[in-house]
Coordinates of C-alpha atoms in Angstrom, one line a residue:
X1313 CA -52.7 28.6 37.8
X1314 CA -56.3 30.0 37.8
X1315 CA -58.8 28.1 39.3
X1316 CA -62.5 29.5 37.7
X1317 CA -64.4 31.4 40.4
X1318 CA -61.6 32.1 42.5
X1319 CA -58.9 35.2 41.5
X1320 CA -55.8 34.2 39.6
X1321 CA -52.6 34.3 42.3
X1322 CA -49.5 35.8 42.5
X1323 CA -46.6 34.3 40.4
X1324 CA -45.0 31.7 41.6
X1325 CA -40.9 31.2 41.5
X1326 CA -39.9 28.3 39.8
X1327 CA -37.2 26.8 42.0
X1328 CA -36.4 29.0 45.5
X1329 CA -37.0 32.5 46.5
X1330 CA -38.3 35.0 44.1
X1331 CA -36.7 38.4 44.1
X1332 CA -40.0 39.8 44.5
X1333 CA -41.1 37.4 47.4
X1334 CA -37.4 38.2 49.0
X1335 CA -38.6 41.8 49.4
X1336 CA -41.5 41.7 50.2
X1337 CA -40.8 39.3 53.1
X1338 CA -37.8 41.8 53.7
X1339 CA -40.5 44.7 54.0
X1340 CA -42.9 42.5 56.1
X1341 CA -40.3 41.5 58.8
X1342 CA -38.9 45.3 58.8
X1343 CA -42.7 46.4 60.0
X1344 CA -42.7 43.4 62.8
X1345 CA -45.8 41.7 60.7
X1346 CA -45.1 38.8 62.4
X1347 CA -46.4 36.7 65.0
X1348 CA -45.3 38.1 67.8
X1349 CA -45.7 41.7 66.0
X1350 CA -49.5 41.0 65.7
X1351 CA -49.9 39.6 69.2
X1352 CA -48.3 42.6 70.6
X1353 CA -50.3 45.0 68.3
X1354 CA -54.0 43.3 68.6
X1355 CA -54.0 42.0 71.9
X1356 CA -54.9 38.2 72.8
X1357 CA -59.0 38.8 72.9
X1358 CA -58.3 40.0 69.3
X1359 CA -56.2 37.9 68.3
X1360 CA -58.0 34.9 69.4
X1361 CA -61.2 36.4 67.6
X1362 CA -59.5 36.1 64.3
X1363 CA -59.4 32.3 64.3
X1364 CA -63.0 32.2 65.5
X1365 CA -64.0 34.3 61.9
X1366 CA -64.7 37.2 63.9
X1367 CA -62.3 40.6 62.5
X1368 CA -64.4 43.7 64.3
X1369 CA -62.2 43.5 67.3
X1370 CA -58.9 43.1 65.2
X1371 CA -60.3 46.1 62.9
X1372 CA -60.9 48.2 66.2
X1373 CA -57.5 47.6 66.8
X1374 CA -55.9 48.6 63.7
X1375 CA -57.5 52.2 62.9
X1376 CA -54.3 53.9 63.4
X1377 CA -51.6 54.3 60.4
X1378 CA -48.5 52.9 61.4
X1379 CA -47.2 50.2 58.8
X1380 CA -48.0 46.7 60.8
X1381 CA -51.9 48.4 61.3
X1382 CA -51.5 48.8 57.1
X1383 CA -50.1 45.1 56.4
X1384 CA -53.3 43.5 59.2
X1385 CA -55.6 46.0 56.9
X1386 CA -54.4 44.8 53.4
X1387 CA -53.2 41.1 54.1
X1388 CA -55.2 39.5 56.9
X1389 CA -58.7 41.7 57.0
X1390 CA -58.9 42.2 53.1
X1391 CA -59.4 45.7 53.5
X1392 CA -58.6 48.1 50.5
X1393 CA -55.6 50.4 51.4
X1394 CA -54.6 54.2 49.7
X1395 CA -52.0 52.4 46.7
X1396 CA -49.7 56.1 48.2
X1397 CA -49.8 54.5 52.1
X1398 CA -49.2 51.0 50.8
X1399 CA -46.2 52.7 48.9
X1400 CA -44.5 53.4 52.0
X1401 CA -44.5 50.1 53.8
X1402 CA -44.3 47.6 50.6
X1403 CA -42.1 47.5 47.4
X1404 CA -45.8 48.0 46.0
X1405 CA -45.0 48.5 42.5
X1406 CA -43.2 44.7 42.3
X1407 CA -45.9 43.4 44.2
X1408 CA -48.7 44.3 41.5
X1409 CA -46.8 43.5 38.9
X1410 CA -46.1 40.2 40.1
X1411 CA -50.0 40.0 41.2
X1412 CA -49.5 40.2 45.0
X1413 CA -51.8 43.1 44.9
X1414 CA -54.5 44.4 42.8
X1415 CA -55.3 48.4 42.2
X1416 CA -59.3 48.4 43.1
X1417 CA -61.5 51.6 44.0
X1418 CA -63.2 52.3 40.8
X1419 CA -62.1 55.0 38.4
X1420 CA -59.6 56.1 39.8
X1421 CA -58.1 53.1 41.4
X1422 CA -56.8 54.6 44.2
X1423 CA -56.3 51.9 45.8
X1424 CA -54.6 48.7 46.5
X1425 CA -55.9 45.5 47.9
X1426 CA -54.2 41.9 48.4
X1427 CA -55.0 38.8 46.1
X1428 CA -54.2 36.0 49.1
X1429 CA -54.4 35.8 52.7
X1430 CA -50.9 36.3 54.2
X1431 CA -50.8 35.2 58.0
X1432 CA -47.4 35.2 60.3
X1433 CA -46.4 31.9 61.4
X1434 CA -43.9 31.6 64.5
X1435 CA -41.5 28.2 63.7
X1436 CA -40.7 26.0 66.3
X1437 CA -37.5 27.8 66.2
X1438 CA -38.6 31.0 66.6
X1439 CA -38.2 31.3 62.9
X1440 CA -40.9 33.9 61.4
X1441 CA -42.9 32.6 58.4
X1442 CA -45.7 33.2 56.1
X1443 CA -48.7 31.0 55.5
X1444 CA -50.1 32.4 51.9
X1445 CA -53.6 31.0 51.3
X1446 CA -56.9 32.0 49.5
X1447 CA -58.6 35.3 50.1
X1448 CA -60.0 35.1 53.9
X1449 CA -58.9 31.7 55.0
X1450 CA -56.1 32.6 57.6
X1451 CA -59.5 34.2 59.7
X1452 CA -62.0 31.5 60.4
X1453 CA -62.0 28.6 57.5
X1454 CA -63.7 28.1 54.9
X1455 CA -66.6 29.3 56.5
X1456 CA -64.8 32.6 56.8
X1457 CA -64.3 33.2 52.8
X1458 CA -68.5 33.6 52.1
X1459 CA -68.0 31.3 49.1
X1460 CA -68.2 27.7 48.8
X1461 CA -65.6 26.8 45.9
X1462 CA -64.5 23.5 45.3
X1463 CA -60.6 24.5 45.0
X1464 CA -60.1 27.1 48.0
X1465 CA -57.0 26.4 50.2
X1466 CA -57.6 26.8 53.7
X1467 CA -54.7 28.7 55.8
X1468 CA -53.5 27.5 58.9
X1469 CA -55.9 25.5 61.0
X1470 CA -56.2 23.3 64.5
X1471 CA -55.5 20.2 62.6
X1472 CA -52.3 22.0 60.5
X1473 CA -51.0 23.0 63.9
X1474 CA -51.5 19.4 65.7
X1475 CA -50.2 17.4 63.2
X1476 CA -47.4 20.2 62.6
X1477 CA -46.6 19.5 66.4
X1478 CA -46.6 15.8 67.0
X1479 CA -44.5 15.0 64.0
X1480 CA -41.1 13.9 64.8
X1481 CA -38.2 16.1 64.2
X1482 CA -34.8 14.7 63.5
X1483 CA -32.7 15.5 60.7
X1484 CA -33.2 12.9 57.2
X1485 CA -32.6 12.8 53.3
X1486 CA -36.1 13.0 52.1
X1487 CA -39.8 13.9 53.4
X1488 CA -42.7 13.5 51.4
X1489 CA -45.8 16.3 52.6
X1490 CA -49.0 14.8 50.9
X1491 CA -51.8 16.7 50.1
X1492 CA -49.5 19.7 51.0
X1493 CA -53.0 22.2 51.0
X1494 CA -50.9 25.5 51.9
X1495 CA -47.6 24.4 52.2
X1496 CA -47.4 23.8 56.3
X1497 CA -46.1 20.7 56.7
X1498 CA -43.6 21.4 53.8
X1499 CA -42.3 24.2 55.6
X1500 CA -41.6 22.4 58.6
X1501 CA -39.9 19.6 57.0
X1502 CA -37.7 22.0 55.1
X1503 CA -35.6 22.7 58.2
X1504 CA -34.9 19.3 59.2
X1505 CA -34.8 17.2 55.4
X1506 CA -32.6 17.4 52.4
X1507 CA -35.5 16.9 49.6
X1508 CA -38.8 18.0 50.9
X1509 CA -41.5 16.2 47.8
X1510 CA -45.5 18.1 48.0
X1511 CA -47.7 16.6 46.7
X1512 CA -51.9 17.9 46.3
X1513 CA -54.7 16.8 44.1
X1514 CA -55.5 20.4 43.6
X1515 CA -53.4 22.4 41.6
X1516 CA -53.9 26.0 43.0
X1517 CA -52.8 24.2 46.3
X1518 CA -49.5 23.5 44.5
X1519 CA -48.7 27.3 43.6
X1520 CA -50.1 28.4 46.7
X1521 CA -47.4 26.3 48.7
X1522 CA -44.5 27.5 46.1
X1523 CA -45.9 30.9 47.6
X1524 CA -45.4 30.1 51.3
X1525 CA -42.1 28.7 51.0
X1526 CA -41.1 31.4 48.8
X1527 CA -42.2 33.8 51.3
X1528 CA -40.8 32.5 54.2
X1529 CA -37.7 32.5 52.9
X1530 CA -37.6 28.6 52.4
X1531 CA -36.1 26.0 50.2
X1532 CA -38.1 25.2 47.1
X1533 CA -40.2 21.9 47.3
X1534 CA -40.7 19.4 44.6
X1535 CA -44.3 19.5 44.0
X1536 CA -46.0 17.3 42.4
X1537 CA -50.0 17.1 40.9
X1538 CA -52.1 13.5 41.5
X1539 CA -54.3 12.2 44.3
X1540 CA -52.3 10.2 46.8
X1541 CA -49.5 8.4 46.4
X1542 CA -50.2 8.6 42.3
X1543 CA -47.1 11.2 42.1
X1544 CA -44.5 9.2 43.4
X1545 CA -42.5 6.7 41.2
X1546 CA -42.5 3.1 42.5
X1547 CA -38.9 3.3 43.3
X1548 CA -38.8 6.5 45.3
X1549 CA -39.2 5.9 49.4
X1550 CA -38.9 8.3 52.1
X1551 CA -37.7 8.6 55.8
X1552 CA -40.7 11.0 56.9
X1553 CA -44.0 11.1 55.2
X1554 CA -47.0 13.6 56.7
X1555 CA -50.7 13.8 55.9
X1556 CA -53.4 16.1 56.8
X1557 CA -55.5 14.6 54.5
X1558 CA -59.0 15.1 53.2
X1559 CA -60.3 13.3 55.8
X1560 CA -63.8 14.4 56.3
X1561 CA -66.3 11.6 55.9
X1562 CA -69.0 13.2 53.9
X1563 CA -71.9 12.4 51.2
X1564 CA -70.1 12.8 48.2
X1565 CA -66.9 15.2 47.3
X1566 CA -68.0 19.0 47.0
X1567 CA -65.0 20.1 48.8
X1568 CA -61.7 19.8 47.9
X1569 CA -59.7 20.5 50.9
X1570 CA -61.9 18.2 52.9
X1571 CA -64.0 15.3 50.9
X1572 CA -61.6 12.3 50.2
X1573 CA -63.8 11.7 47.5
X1574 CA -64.4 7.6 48.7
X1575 CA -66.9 6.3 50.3
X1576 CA -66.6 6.3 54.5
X1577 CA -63.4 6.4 56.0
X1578 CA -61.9 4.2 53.3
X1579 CA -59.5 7.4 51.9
X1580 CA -57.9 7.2 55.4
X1581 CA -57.4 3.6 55.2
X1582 CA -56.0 3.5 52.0
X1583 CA -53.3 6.6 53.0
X1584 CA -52.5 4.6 55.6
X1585 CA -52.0 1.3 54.5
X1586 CA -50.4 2.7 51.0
X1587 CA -47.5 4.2 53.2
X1588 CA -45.4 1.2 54.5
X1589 CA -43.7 0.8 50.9
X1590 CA -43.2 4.2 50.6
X1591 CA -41.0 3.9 53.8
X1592 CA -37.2 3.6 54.5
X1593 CA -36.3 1.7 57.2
X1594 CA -37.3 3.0 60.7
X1595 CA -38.9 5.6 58.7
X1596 CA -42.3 7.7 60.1
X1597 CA -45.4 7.7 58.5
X1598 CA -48.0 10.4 60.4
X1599 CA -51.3 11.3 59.8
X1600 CA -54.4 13.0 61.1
X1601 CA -57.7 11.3 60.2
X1602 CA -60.9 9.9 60.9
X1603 CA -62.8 6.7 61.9
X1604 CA -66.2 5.3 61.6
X1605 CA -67.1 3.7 64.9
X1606 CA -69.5 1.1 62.9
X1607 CA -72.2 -1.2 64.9
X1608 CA -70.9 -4.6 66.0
X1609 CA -67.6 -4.0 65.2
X1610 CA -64.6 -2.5 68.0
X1611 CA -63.4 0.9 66.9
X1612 CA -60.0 -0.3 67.8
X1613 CA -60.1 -3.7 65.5
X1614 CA -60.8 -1.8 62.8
X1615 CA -57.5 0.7 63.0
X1616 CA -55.1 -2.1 63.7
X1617 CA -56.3 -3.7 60.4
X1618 CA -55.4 -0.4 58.5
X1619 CA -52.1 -0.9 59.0
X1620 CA -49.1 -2.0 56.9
X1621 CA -47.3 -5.5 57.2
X1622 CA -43.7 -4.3 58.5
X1623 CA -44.9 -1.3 60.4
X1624 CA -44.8 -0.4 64.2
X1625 CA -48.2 1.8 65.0
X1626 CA -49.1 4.4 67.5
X1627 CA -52.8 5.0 67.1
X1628 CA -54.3 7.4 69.5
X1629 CA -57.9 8.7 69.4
X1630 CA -58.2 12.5 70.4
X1631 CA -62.2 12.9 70.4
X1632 CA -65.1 11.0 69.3
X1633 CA -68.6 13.1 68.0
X1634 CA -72.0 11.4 67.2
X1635 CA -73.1 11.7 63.6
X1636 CA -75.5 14.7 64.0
X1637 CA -72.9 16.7 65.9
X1638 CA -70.6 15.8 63.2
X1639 CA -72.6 16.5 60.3
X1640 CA -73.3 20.2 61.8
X1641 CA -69.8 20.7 62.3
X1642 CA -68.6 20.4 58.5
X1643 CA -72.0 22.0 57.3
X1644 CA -71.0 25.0 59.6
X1645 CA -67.1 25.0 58.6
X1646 CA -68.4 25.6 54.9
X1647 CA -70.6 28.2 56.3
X1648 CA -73.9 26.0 54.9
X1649 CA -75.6 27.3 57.9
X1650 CA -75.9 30.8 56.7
X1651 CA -77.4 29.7 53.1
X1652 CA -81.0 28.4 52.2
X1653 CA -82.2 27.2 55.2
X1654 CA -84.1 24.4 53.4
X1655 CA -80.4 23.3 50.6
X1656 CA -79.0 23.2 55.1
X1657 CA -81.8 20.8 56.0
X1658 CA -81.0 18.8 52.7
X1659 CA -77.4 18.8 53.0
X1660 CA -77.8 17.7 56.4
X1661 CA -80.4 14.8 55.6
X1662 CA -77.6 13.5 53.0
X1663 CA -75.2 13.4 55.8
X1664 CA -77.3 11.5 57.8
X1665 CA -78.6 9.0 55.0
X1666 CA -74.8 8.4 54.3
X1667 CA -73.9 7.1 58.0
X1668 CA -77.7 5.0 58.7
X1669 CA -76.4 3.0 55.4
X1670 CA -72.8 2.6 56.6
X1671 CA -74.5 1.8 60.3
X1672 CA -72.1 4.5 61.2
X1673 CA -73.1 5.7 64.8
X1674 CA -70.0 8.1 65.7
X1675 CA -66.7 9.8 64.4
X1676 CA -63.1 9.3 65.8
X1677 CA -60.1 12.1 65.1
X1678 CA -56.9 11.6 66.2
X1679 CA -53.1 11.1 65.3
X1680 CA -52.1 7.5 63.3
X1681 CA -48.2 7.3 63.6
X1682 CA -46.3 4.2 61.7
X1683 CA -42.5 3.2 61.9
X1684 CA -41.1 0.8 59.6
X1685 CA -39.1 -1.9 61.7
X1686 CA -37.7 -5.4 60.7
X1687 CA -39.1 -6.8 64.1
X1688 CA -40.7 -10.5 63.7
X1689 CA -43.4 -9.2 65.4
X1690 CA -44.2 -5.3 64.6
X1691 CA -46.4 -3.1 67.8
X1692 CA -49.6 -1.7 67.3
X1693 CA -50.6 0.3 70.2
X1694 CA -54.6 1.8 69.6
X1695 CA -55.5 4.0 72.2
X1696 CA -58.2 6.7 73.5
X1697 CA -56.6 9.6 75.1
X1698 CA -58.7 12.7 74.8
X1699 CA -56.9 14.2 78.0
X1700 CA -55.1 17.6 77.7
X1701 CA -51.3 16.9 76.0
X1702 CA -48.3 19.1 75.9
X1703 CA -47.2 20.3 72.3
X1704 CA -45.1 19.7 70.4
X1705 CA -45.4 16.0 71.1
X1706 CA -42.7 15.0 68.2
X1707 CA -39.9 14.4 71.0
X1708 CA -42.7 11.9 72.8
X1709 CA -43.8 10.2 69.8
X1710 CA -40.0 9.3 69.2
X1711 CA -39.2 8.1 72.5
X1712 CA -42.2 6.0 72.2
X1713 CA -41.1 3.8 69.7
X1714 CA -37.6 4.3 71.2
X1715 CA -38.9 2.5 74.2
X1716 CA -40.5 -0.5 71.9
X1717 CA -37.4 -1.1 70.9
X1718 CA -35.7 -1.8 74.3
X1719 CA -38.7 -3.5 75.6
X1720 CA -38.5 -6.0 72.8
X1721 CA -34.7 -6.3 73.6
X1722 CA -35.2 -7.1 77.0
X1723 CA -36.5 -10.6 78.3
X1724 CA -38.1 -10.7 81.8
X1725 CA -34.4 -11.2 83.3
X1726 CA -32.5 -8.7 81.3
X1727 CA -35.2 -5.9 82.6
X1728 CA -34.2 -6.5 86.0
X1729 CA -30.7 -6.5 85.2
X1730 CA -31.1 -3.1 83.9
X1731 CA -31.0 0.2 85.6
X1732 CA -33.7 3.1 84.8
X1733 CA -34.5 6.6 86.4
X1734 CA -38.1 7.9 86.9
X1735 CA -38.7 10.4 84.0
X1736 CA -38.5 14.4 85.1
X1737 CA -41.2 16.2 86.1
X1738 CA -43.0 12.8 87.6
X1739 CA -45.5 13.2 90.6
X1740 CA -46.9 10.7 93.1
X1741 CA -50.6 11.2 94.6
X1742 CA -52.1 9.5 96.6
X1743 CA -55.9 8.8 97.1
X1744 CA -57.6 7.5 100.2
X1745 CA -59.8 8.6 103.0
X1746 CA -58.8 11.5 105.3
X1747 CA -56.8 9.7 108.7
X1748 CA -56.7 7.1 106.9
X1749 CA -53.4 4.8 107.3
X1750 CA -52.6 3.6 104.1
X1751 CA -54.0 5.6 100.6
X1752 CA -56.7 3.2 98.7
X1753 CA -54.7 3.7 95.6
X1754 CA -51.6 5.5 94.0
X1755 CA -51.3 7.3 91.0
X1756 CA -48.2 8.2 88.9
X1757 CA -48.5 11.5 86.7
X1758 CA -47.1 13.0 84.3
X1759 CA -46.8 17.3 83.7
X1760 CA -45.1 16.9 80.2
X1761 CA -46.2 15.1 76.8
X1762 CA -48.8 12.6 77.3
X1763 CA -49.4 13.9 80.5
X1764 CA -50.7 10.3 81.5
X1765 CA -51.5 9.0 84.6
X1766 CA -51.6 5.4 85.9
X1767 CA -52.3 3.8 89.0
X1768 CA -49.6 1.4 91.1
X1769 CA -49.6 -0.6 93.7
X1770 CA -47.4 0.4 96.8
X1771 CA -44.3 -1.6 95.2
X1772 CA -44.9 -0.3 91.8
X1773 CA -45.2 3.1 93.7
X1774 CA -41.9 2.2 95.9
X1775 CA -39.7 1.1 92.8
X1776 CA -40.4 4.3 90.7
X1777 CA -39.5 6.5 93.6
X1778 CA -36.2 5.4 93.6
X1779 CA -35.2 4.5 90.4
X1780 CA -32.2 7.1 90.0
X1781 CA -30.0 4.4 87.9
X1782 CA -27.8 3.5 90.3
X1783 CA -29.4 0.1 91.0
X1784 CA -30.2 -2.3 89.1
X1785 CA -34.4 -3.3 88.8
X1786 CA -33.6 -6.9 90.8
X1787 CA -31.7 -5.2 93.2
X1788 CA -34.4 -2.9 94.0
X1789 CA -37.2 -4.9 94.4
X1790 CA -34.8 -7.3 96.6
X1791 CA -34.9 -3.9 99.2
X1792 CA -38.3 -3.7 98.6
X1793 CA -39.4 -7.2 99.7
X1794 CA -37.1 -7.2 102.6
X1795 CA -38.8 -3.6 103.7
X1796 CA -42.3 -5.7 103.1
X1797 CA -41.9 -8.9 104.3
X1798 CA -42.0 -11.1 100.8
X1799 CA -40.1 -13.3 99.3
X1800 CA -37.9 -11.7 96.9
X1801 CA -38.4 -14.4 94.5
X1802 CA -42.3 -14.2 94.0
X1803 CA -41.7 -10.6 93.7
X1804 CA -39.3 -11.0 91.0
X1805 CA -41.9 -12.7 89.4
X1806 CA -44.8 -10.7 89.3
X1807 CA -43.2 -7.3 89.3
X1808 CA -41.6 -7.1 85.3
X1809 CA -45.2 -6.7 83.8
X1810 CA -45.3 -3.6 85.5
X1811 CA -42.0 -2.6 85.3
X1812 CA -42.5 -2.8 81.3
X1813 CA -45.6 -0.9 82.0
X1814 CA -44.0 2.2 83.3
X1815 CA -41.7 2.1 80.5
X1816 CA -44.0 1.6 77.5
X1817 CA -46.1 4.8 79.1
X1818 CA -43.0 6.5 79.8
X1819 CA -42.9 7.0 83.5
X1820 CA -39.5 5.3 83.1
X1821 CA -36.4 5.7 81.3
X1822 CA -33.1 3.1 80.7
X1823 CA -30.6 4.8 83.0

């Protein structure tokens, strides 16, 4: 499955594990090429250099012969190895005849170099993969492969790894990974769905995720060839379906693995609003993406009218970039900076033209989550957070919705009838002048997840502190305004809006 311009790739196994892709794994794991293994072996300033493009210091740390400095060499530097060391470490023999390697060195052919990137993965269970992707992608990008094709398939990214970590994790029949790009996302649903469907407009992105699962030692996928949802029959729904989509919002479509191919951010939008049929009941839909933040319109308006009829939403905004520091950021991934300088300028005016039309003044990333619900009257929380967060995130984004779901349960009385505990790892500060009496303000933060923080008054400070489940809400705010001096009733009044507050953030739990 031979894309022109880029070299042909390894067979692929039909349906699960090839025998070839068994040993070889087998013979990678035996010589601790792994993530840990690599760590250990490189050191964290060269390890960290590798996802910044940079391979001097990982190639300073590999010019001895033991078999994991052979495997770095061959499969994640691209550096032609002696075909009689290789033949020590690797079933080498298998792995060129099923096109894993390739002899090079002239005449004599010597020696042996690799056809795709191999990089170790660590699962989330400690589980030790394999991301396979195109010749120099698992160190720096696109920009790190010097080449500018239209069907390259990037390796494992920060966008790969985020949405990877905020997807939620609980066991179901089927997952649908679309626009599977190396076969990520597919891998990570395989340990917790039955049928895992890929799906990718590109058709060496198909055969390079057959690859990854293959050697990871993975379930096969069902993968399938189209744009979108074009691959999946009208009858077919799923309880988990992930996107990290093309999202880039660019003149035009000269990169596959990033340019939607539609005008603006409406490739986003349709992903997004396409998925609520696709869904089973109180089934996830999650996605990475961007925004246009348009003149005269509310950033947050225009998200809440992507999505689906019959969908609860959880739209949070990571980071917003101006149009020129956006442009240069996607001209630099594709390594456009190190071309022509004047095709750089022109690429860069397009970019620029594109957004004045469209009125277009910034860019927002960040993480769209939908749940299909039968509620009347579906959520849709939109939200800026760009504050540090705690990975993985799945865990939060479930106990999120979890919380939707009891709030809409509970009228004003029934909340104070319940009984809640003040989530773990919790901490009150307080903010004021020094000697003074009384703080100025008090502020209720988080150390895990979110890692919010939001301010209470002294009551809303009071209650929280000793919500350990034992009382009832009513009961506790009775104490309170006996300790203050108010009439319990008026505080029963005013005191459920922030009650439902500290639960909808998570700074409270049902007991």
């Amino acid at each position: 499955m031979s894309i022109s311009g880029l070299p042909a790739l390894p067979a692929a196994p039909a349906s699960g594990p090839s025998d070839v892709a068994a040993r070889l794994r087998d013979a990678l794991l035996g010589a601790s090429f792994t993530a840990d293994g690599l760590l250990e072996l490189l050191g964290a300033p060269a390890y960290a250099a590798l996802a910044r493009s940079e391979t001097v210091p990982a190639l300073r740390a590999t010019r001895g012969d033991t078999p994991l400095e052979v495997l770095v060499r061959l499969f994640l530097l691209q550096q032609p190895v002696l075909h009689a060391r290789v033949a020590d470490v690797l079933p080498v023999e298998a792995c060129l005849e099923s096109g894993w390697l390739v002899r090079v060195g002239g005449a004599s052919e010597d020696n042996v170099a690799a056809t795709v990137d191999v990089r170790p993965y660590g699962g989330p269970g400690g589980e030790d993969w394999f991301i396979v992707s195109d010749l120099g992608c698992a160190v720096g990008g696109a920009g790190g492969i010097g080449s500018r094709e239209e069907g390259v398939v990037l390796g494992v990214g920060g966008a790969s790894t985020t949405l990877a970590g905020v997807t939620v994790r609980t066991p179901v029949s089927a997952a649908l990974d679309l626009g599977t790009g190396s076969g990520i996302q597919a891998l990570h649903a395989a340990q917790h769905a039955t049928r895992v469907t890929a799906t990718d407009l590109n058709p060496r992105a198909l055969h390079i995720t057959a690859l990854t699962l293959a050697l990871s030692g993975a379930p096969a996928a069902d993968l399938r060839e189209g744009s979108l949802f074009e691959p999946v029959r009208d009858d077919e729904k799923y309880d988990l379906i992930v996107s990290n989509p093309p999202f880039v919002i660019s003149p035009g479509a000269r990169l596959t693995y990033r340019d939607g191919g539609m005008g603006g951010d409406d490739l986003c939008r349709t992903l997004v609003q396409q998925a609520g049929e696709r869904l089973n009941e109180g089934g996830f839909a999650q996605f990475l993406a961007n925004w246009q933040h348009v003149e005269g319109e509310d950033w947050q308006d225009r998200l809440r009218s992507w999505v689906p009829r019959g969908c609860d939403a959880w739209i949070v905004q990571r980071e917003v970039q101006d149009v020129t520091q956006y442009a240069e950021l996607w001209l630099r991934d594709a390594g456009d900076h190190r071309g022509d300088p004047a095709e750089y300028q022109a690429r860069y005016d397009a970019w620029l033209d594109e957004f004045e039309a469209r009125k277009v003044k910034a860019v927002g990333f960040g993480w769209i989550t939908l749940r299909k619900t039968t509620a009347a009257v579906p959520s849709i929380t939109v939200e800026e957070w760009p504050h540090a967060v705690e990975q993985p995130l799945g865990d939060t984004v479930r106990a999120h919705f979890d919380r939707l779901d009891y709030l809409r349960a509970h009228d004003d009385a029934a909340l104070l009838a319940g009984h809640f505990k003040l989530v773990a790892e919790v901490v009150q500060e307080q903010v004021g002048l020094p000697g003074a009496e009384d703080p100025e303000h008090v502020v209720l933060r988080q150390h895990r997840g979110m890692r919010r923080a939001t301010k209470v008054d002294t009551v809303g400070a009071g209650f929280a502190g000793v919500c350990d489940g034992s009382l009832s809400a009513g009961r506790i705010l009775d104490a309170i305004a006996q300790l203050v001096g108010e009439d319990p009733v008026l505080l029963r009044d005013r005191t459920p809006a922030q009650i439902r507050l500290l639960v909808e953030q998570g700074f409270l739990e049902p007991a």
